[in-house]
Amino acid sequence: MAGEKVTQDDGARRSVVELVTRAEAIIERIEAAEPEGRWAMTAFSRYRLCELLEIMPYIRYEGNLDADPVALLDEAAQLVDRIDVSIEDLSWRLALEDALRTAAADIRALRDAGDQ
């Protein structure tokens, strides 16, 4: 990217990747602490999200892990519309937005079920 102009959608994409990476690290920490394995039920939607963003799951994350992963994914979903894509990549952006909402819904449902 040397010499290239950084656009608003480049920043939005980086922010989405950072938010998803952080949310994934938080869920991985929760998943490791709960031996019942119930968080595995969120694995497919989380994996789909990581695939779309080319994020390697289970990579050590050095940032702040004190946050609500659902809120992070919701924030990322709001940023997706700022990512400017060609008409050929529009389906990728739509799939990304769907994956973010699906992963957030799966995590929310599992978390809320555990609170009861």
PDB file of C-alpha atoms in Angstrom:
ATOM      1  CA  MET A   1       0.000   0.000   0.000  1.00  0.00           C
ATOM      2  CA  ALA A   2       3.036   2.244  -0.117  1.00  0.00           C
ATOM      3  CA  GLY A   3       2.252   5.422  -1.966  1.00  0.00           C
ATOM      4  CA  GLU A   4      -1.457   4.595  -2.186  1.00  0.00           C
ATOM      5  CA  LYS A   5      -4.064   6.918  -0.805  1.00  0.00           C
ATOM      6  CA  VAL A   6      -5.813   5.550   2.273  1.00  0.00           C
ATOM      7  CA  THR A   7      -9.539   6.048   1.835  1.00  0.00           C
ATOM      8  CA  GLN A   8     -12.368   6.120   4.356  1.00  0.00           C
ATOM      9  CA  ASP A   9     -13.424   2.608   3.367  1.00  0.00           C
ATOM     10  CA  ASP A  10      -9.852   1.346   3.977  1.00  0.00           C
ATOM     11  CA  GLY A  11     -10.164   2.675   7.516  1.00  0.00           C
ATOM     12  CA  ALA A  12     -13.617   1.152   7.869  1.00  0.00           C
ATOM     13  CA  ARG A  13     -12.360  -2.235   6.708  1.00  0.00           C
ATOM     14  CA  ARG A  14      -9.422  -2.106   9.132  1.00  0.00           C
ATOM     15  CA  SER A  15     -11.807  -1.157  11.941  1.00  0.00           C
ATOM     16  CA  VAL A  16     -14.123  -4.052  11.081  1.00  0.00           C
ATOM     17  CA  VAL A  17     -11.186  -6.480  11.086  1.00  0.00           C
ATOM     18  CA  GLU A  18      -9.956  -5.134  14.444  1.00  0.00           C
ATOM     19  CA  LEU A  19     -13.410  -5.332  16.041  1.00  0.00           C
ATOM     20  CA  VAL A  20     -13.995  -8.876  14.793  1.00  0.00           C
ATOM     21  CA  THR A  21     -10.508  -9.997  15.832  1.00  0.00           C
ATOM     22  CA  ARG A  22     -11.103  -8.592  19.308  1.00  0.00           C
ATOM     23  CA  ALA A  23     -14.571 -10.175  19.595  1.00  0.00           C
ATOM     24  CA  GLU A  24     -13.176 -13.520  18.439  1.00  0.00           C
ATOM     25  CA  ALA A  25     -10.383 -13.379  21.032  1.00  0.00           C
ATOM     26  CA  ILE A  26     -12.924 -12.641  23.785  1.00  0.00           C
ATOM     27  CA  ILE A  27     -15.132 -15.564  22.733  1.00  0.00           C
ATOM     28  CA  GLU A  28     -12.097 -17.852  22.494  1.00  0.00           C
ATOM     29  CA  ARG A  29     -11.180 -16.925  26.082  1.00  0.00           C
ATOM     30  CA  ILE A  30     -14.749 -17.623  27.269  1.00  0.00           C
ATOM     31  CA  GLU A  31     -14.827 -20.852  25.257  1.00  0.00           C
ATOM     32  CA  ALA A  32     -11.595 -22.081  26.850  1.00  0.00           C
ATOM     33  CA  ALA A  33     -12.869 -21.316  30.358  1.00  0.00           C
ATOM     34  CA  GLU A  34     -16.129 -23.256  29.968  1.00  0.00           C
ATOM     35  CA  PRO A  35     -15.526 -27.002  29.782  1.00  0.00           C
ATOM     36  CA  GLU A  36     -19.112 -27.839  28.700  1.00  0.00           C
ATOM     37  CA  GLY A  37     -18.289 -26.896  25.114  1.00  0.00           C
ATOM     38  CA  ARG A  38     -21.531 -25.005  24.566  1.00  0.00           C
ATOM     39  CA  TRP A  39     -19.701 -22.111  22.888  1.00  0.00           C
ATOM     40  CA  ALA A  40     -18.847 -24.483  20.054  1.00  0.00           C
ATOM     41  CA  MET A  41     -22.417 -23.854  18.885  1.00  0.00           C
ATOM     42  CA  THR A  42     -21.247 -20.423  17.720  1.00  0.00           C
ATOM     43  CA  ALA A  43     -18.262 -21.816  15.809  1.00  0.00           C
ATOM     44  CA  PHE A  44     -19.822 -21.955  12.340  1.00  0.00           C
ATOM     45  CA  SER A  45     -21.005 -18.346  12.263  1.00  0.00           C
ATOM     46  CA  ARG A  46     -17.729 -17.150  13.780  1.00  0.00           C
ATOM     47  CA  TYR A  47     -15.679 -19.199  11.305  1.00  0.00           C
ATOM     48  CA  ARG A  48     -17.684 -17.828   8.367  1.00  0.00           C
ATOM     49  CA  LEU A  49     -16.970 -14.313   9.595  1.00  0.00           C
ATOM     50  CA  CYS A  50     -13.244 -14.982   9.963  1.00  0.00           C
ATOM     51  CA  GLU A  51     -13.142 -16.523   6.476  1.00  0.00           C
ATOM     52  CA  LEU A  52     -14.775 -13.483   4.880  1.00  0.00           C
ATOM     53  CA  LEU A  53     -12.282 -11.149   6.568  1.00  0.00           C
ATOM     54  CA  GLU A  54      -9.307 -13.524   6.161  1.00  0.00           C
ATOM     55  CA  ILE A  55      -8.734 -13.580   9.933  1.00  0.00           C
ATOM     56  CA  MET A  56      -6.920 -16.546  11.420  1.00  0.00           C
ATOM     57  CA  PRO A  57      -8.896 -17.762  14.428  1.00  0.00           C
ATOM     58  CA  TYR A  58      -7.111 -18.764  17.626  1.00  0.00           C
ATOM     59  CA  ILE A  59      -4.232 -16.352  17.085  1.00  0.00           C
ATOM     60  CA  ARG A  60      -2.871 -14.666  20.199  1.00  0.00           C
ATOM     61  CA  TYR A  61      -4.453 -11.240  20.651  1.00  0.00           C
ATOM     62  CA  GLU A  62      -2.560  -8.626  22.652  1.00  0.00           C
ATOM     63  CA  GLY A  63      -5.300  -5.990  22.892  1.00  0.00           C
ATOM     64  CA  ASN A  64      -7.983  -5.251  25.463  1.00  0.00           C
ATOM     65  CA  LEU A  65     -10.282  -8.219  26.056  1.00  0.00           C
ATOM     66  CA  ASP A  66     -12.607  -6.428  28.461  1.00  0.00           C
ATOM     67  CA  ALA A  67     -15.608  -5.816  26.208  1.00  0.00           C
ATOM     68  CA  ASP A  68     -18.913  -7.314  25.102  1.00  0.00           C
ATOM     69  CA  PRO A  69     -18.247  -9.324  21.931  1.00  0.00           C
ATOM     70  CA  VAL A  70     -21.825  -8.787  20.737  1.00  0.00           C
ATOM     71  CA  ALA A  71     -21.413  -5.014  20.998  1.00  0.00           C
ATOM     72  CA  LEU A  72     -18.139  -5.255  19.067  1.00  0.00           C
ATOM     73  CA  LEU A  73     -19.794  -7.256  16.279  1.00  0.00           C
ATOM     74  CA  ASP A  74     -22.770  -4.878  16.184  1.00  0.00           C
ATOM     75  CA  GLU A  75     -20.358  -1.954  15.856  1.00  0.00           C
ATOM     76  CA  ALA A  76     -18.520  -3.757  13.057  1.00  0.00           C
ATOM     77  CA  ALA A  77     -21.825  -4.396  11.247  1.00  0.00           C
ATOM     78  CA  GLN A  78     -22.562  -0.672  11.289  1.00  0.00           C
ATOM     79  CA  LEU A  79     -19.179   0.031   9.665  1.00  0.00           C
ATOM     80  CA  VAL A  80     -19.662  -2.404   6.781  1.00  0.00           C
ATOM     81  CA  ASP A  81     -21.724   0.090   4.773  1.00  0.00           C
ATOM     82  CA  ARG A  82     -18.704   2.421   4.743  1.00  0.00           C
ATOM     83  CA  ILE A  83     -16.627  -0.160   2.881  1.00  0.00           C
ATOM     84  CA  ASP A  84     -16.740   0.828  -0.775  1.00  0.00           C
ATOM     85  CA  VAL A  85     -16.694  -2.202  -3.054  1.00  0.00           C
ATOM     86  CA  SER A  86     -17.053  -2.762  -6.770  1.00  0.00           C
ATOM     87  CA  ILE A  87     -20.280  -4.222  -8.089  1.00  0.00           C
ATOM     88  CA  GLU A  88     -18.455  -7.552  -8.415  1.00  0.00           C
ATOM     89  CA  ASP A  89     -17.677  -7.519  -4.677  1.00  0.00           C
ATOM     90  CA  LEU A  90     -21.094  -6.379  -3.513  1.00  0.00           C
ATOM     91  CA  SER A  91     -22.090  -9.952  -2.645  1.00  0.00           C
ATOM     92  CA  TRP A  92     -18.991 -10.158  -0.385  1.00  0.00           C
ATOM     93  CA  ARG A  93     -20.070  -7.045   1.512  1.00  0.00           C
ATOM     94  CA  LEU A  94     -23.632  -8.348   1.863  1.00  0.00           C
ATOM     95  CA  ALA A  95     -22.309 -11.718   3.057  1.00  0.00           C
ATOM     96  CA  LEU A  96     -20.051  -9.939   5.557  1.00  0.00           C
ATOM     97  CA  GLU A  97     -22.924  -7.919   6.974  1.00  0.00           C
ATOM     98  CA  ASP A  98     -25.036 -11.081   7.265  1.00  0.00           C
ATOM     99  CA  ALA A  99     -22.168 -12.994   8.904  1.00  0.00           C
ATOM    100  CA  LEU A 100     -21.660 -10.218  11.461  1.00  0.00           C
ATOM    101  CA  ARG A 101     -25.340 -10.144  12.387  1.00  0.00           C
ATOM    102  CA  THR A 102     -25.570 -13.947  12.504  1.00  0.00           C
ATOM    103  CA  ALA A 103     -22.491 -14.332  14.707  1.00  0.00           C
ATOM    104  CA  ALA A 104     -23.746 -11.597  17.049  1.00  0.00           C
ATOM    105  CA  ALA A 105     -27.182 -13.242  17.250  1.00  0.00           C
ATOM    106  CA  ASP A 106     -25.669 -16.687  17.955  1.00  0.00           C
ATOM    107  CA  ILE A 107     -23.419 -15.311  20.692  1.00  0.00           C
ATOM    108  CA  ARG A 108     -26.248 -13.247  22.191  1.00  0.00           C
ATOM    109  CA  ALA A 109     -28.596 -16.265  22.253  1.00  0.00           C
ATOM    110  CA  LEU A 110     -26.015 -18.504  23.899  1.00  0.00           C
ATOM    111  CA  ARG A 111     -25.008 -15.850  26.422  1.00  0.00           C
ATOM    112  CA  ASP A 112     -28.630 -15.061  27.296  1.00  0.00           C
ATOM    113  CA  ALA A 113     -29.442 -18.761  27.677  1.00  0.00           C
ATOM    114  CA  GLY A 114     -26.563 -19.050  30.148  1.00  0.00           C
ATOM    115  CA  ASP A 115     -27.902 -16.123  32.168  1.00  0.00           C
ATOM    116  CA  GLN A 116     -31.193 -17.919  32.885  1.00  0.00           C
TER     117      GLN A 116
END
